[in-house]
mmCIF file of C-alpha atoms in Angstrom:
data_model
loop_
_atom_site.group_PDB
_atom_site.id
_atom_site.type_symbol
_atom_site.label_atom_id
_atom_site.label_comp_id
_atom_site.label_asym_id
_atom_site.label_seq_id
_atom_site.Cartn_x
_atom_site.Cartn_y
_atom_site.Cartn_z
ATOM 1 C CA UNK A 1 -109.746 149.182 -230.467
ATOM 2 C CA UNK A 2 -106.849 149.341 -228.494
ATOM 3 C CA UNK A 3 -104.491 149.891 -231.658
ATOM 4 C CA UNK A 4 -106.837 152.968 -232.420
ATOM 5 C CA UNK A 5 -106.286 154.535 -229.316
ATOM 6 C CA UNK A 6 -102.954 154.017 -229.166
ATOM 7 C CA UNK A 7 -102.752 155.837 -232.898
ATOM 8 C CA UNK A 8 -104.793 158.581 -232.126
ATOM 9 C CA UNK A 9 -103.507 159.434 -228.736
ATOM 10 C CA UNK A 10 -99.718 159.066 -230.237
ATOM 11 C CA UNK A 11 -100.304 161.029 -232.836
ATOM 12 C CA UNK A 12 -102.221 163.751 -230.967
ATOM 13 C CA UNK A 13 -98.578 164.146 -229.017
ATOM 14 C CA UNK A 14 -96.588 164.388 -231.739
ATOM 15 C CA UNK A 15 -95.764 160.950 -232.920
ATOM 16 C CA UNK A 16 -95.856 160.017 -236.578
ATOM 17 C CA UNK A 17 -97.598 156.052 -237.506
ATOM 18 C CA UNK A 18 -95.373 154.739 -240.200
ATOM 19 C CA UNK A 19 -97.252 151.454 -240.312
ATOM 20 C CA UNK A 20 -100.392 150.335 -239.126
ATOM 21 C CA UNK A 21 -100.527 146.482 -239.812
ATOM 22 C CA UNK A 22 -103.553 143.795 -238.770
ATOM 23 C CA UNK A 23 -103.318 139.737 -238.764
ATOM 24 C CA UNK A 24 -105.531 137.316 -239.178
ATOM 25 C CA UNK A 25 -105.635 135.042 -236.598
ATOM 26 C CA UNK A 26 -103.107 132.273 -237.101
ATOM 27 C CA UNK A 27 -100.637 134.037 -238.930
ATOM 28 C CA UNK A 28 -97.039 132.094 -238.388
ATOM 29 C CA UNK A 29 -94.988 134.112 -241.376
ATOM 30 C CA UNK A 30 -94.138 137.411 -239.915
ATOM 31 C CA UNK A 31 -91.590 137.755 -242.526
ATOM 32 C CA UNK A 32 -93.564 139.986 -244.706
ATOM 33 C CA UNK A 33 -94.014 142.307 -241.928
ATOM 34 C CA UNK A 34 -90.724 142.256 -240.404
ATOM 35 C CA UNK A 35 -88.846 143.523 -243.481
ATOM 36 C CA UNK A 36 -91.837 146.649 -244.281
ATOM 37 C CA UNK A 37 -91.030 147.834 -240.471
ATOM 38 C CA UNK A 38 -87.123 147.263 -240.832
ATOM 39 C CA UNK A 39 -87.572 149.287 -244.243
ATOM 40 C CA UNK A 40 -89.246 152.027 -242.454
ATOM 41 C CA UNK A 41 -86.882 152.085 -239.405
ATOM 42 C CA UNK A 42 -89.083 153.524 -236.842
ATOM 43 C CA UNK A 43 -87.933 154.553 -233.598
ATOM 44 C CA UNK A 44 -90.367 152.459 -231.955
ATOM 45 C CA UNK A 45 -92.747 149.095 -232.356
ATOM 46 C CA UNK A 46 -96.031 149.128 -231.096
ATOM 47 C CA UNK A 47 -97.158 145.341 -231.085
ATOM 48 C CA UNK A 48 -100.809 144.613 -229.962
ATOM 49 C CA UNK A 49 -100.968 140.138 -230.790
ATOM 50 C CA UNK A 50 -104.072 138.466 -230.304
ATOM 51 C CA UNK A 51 -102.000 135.960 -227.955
ATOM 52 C CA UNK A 52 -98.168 135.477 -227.063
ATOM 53 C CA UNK A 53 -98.112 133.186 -229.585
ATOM 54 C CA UNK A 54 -98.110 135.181 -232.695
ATOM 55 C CA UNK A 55 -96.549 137.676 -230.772
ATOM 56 C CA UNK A 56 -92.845 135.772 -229.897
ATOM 57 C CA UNK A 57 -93.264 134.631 -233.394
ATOM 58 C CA UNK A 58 -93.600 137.856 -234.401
ATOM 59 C CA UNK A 59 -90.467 139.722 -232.287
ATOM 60 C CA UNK A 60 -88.800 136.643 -233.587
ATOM 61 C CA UNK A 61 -89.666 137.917 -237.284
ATOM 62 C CA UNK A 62 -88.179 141.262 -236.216
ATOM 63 C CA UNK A 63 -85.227 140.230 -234.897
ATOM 64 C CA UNK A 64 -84.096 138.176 -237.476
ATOM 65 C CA UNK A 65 -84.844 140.696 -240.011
ATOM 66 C CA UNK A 66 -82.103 143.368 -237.619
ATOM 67 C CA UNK A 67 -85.168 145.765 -236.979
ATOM 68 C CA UNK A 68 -83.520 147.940 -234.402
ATOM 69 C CA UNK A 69 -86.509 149.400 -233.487
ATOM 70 C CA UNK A 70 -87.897 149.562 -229.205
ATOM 71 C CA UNK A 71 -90.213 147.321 -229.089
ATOM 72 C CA UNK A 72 -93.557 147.969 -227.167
ATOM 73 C CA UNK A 73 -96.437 145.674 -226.040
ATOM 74 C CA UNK A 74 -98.981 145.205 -223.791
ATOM 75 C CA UNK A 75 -99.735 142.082 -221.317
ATOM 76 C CA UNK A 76 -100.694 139.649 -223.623
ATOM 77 C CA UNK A 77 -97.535 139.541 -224.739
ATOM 78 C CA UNK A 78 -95.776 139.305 -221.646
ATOM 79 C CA UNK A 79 -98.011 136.538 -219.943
ATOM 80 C CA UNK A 80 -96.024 135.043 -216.792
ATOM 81 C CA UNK A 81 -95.906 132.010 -219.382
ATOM 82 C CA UNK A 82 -94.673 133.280 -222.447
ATOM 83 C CA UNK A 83 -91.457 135.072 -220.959
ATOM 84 C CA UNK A 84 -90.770 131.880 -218.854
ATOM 85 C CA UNK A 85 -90.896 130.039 -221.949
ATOM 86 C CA UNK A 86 -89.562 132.962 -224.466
ATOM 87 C CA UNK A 87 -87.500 135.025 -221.952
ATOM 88 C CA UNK A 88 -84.295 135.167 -224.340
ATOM 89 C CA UNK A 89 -86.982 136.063 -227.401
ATOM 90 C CA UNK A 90 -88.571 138.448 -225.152
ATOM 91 C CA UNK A 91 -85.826 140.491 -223.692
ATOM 92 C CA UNK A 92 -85.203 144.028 -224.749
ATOM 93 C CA UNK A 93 -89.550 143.950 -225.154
ATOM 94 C CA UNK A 94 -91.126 146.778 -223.138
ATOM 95 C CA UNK A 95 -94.578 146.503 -221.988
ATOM 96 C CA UNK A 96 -96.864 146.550 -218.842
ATOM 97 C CA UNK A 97 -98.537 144.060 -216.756
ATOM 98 C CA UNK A 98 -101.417 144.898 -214.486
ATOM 99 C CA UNK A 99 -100.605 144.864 -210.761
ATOM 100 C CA UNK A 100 -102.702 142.804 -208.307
ATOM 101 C CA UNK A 101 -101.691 141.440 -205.090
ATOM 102 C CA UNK A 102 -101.972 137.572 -205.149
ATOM 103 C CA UNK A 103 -101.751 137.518 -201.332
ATOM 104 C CA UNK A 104 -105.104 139.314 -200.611
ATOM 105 C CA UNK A 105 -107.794 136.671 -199.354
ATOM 106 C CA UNK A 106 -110.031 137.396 -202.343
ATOM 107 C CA UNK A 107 -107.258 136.771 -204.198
ATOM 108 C CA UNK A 108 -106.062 134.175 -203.366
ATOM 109 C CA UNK A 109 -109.709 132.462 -202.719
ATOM 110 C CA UNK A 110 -110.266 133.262 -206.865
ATOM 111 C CA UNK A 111 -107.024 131.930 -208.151
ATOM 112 C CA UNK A 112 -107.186 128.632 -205.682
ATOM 113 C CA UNK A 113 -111.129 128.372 -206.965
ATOM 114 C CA UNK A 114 -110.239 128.668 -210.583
ATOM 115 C CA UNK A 115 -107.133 126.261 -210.443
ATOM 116 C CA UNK A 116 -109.287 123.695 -208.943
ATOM 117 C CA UNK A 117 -111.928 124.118 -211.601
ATOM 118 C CA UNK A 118 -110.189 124.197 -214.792
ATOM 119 C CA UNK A 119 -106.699 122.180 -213.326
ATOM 120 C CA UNK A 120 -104.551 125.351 -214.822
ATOM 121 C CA UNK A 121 -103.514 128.980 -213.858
ATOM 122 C CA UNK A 122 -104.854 131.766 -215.486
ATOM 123 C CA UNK A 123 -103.290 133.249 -217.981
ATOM 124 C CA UNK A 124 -104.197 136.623 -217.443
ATOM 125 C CA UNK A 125 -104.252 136.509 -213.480
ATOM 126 C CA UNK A 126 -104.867 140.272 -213.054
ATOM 127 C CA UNK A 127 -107.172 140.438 -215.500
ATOM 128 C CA UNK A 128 -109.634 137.782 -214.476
ATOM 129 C CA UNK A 129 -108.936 138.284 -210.969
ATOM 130 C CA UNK A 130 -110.001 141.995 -211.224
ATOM 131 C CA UNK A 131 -113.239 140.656 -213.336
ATOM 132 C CA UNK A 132 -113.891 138.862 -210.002
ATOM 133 C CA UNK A 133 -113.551 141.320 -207.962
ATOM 134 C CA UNK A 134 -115.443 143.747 -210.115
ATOM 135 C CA UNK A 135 -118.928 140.991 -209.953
ATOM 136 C CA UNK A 136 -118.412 141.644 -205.952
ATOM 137 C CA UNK A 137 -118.769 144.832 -205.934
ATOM 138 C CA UNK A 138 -122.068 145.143 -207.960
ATOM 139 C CA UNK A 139 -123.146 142.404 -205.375
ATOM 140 C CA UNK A 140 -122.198 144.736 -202.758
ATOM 141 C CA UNK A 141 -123.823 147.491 -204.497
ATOM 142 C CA UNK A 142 -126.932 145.603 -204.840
ATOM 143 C CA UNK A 143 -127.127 144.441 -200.719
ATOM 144 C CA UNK A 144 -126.456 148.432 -200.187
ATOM 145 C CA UNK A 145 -129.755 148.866 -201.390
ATOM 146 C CA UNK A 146 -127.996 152.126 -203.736
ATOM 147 C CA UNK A 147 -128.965 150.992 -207.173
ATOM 148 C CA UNK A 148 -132.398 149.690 -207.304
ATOM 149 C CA UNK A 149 -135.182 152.302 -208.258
ATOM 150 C CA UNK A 150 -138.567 152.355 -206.852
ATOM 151 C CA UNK A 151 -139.711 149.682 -209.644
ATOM 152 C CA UNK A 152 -136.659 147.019 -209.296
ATOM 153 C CA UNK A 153 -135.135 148.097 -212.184
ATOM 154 C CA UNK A 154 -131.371 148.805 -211.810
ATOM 155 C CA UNK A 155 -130.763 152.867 -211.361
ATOM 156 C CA UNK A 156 -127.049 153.035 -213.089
ATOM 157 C CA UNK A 157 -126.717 156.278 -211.665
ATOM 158 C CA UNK A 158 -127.443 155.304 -208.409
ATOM 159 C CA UNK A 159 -124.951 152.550 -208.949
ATOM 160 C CA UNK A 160 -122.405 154.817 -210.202
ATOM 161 C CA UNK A 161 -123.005 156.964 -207.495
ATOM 162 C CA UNK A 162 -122.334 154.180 -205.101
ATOM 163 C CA UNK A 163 -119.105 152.987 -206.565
ATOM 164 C CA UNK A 164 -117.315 156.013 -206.414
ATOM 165 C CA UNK A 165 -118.177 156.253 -202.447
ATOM 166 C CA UNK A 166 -116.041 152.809 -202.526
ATOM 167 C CA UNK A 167 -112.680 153.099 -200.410
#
């Protein structure tokens, strides 16, 4: 989905999609693939992996091959992990990670709650911190009284209506 978006939006502002290339899951040979986007030469790489794992293996695959190309990605890529672990792999690799402030109470409450439960840190901690946070605030929507309709059945306008009065 993601890749689609990106394609249609890009293209909508002038871009041109030289390649448009899928995996299945636990592809290690990125060879293949490396040498059709070196052949090509595009001014940029948009890389969307499953995980970081296929992902390094994959900016690996391009830099061996001399692919020149920017490289762009989104978080999965760039997992705290992955460019602790793959930081000389990694560098030169654009892409964005979610801010969240991992001092906030909540915060902190989640990540100390979810380290204790599964004995790991989260891969994704913005991600699955702002899932938290987003299950509070239908709770809080709920206690408001806003989204329940005369019969107990949830009112998602009335919800809606309540979450954008959220400061």
């Amino acid at each position: 989905a993601l890749r689609e978006v990106f394609s249609q939006n890009f293209t909508q502002m002038g871009g041109k999609v030289l390649l448009s290339e899928t995996f299945a899951t636990g592809t290690t040979d990125f060879a293949t693939a490396s040498a059709k986007a070196k052949s090509l030469a595009p001014d940029v790489l948009y890389i969307l992996p499953q995980t970081s794992t296929p992902g390094v293996l994959l900016v690996k695959a391009l830099k061996a091959q001399g692919v020149k190309s920017k490289i762009l990605t989104a978080e999965v890529l760039l997992i705290r992990d992955a460019v602790a672990e793959q930081g000389k792999v990694l560098e030169g690799v654009t892409g964005i990670e979610t801010y969240f402030d991992e001092t906030r109470p909540q915060t902190k409450k989640f990540l100390e709650l979810y380290k204790k439960e599964y004995n790991l840190e989260p891969d994704y901690p913005a991600d699955i911190s702002g899932v938290y946070d987003f299950i509070y605030l239908i709770k809080a929507a709920y206690e408001a009284g806003a989204p329940l309709s005369g019969t107990g059945a949830t009112n998602t306008d009335e919800v809606a209506d309540w979450l954008y009065g959220v400061k």
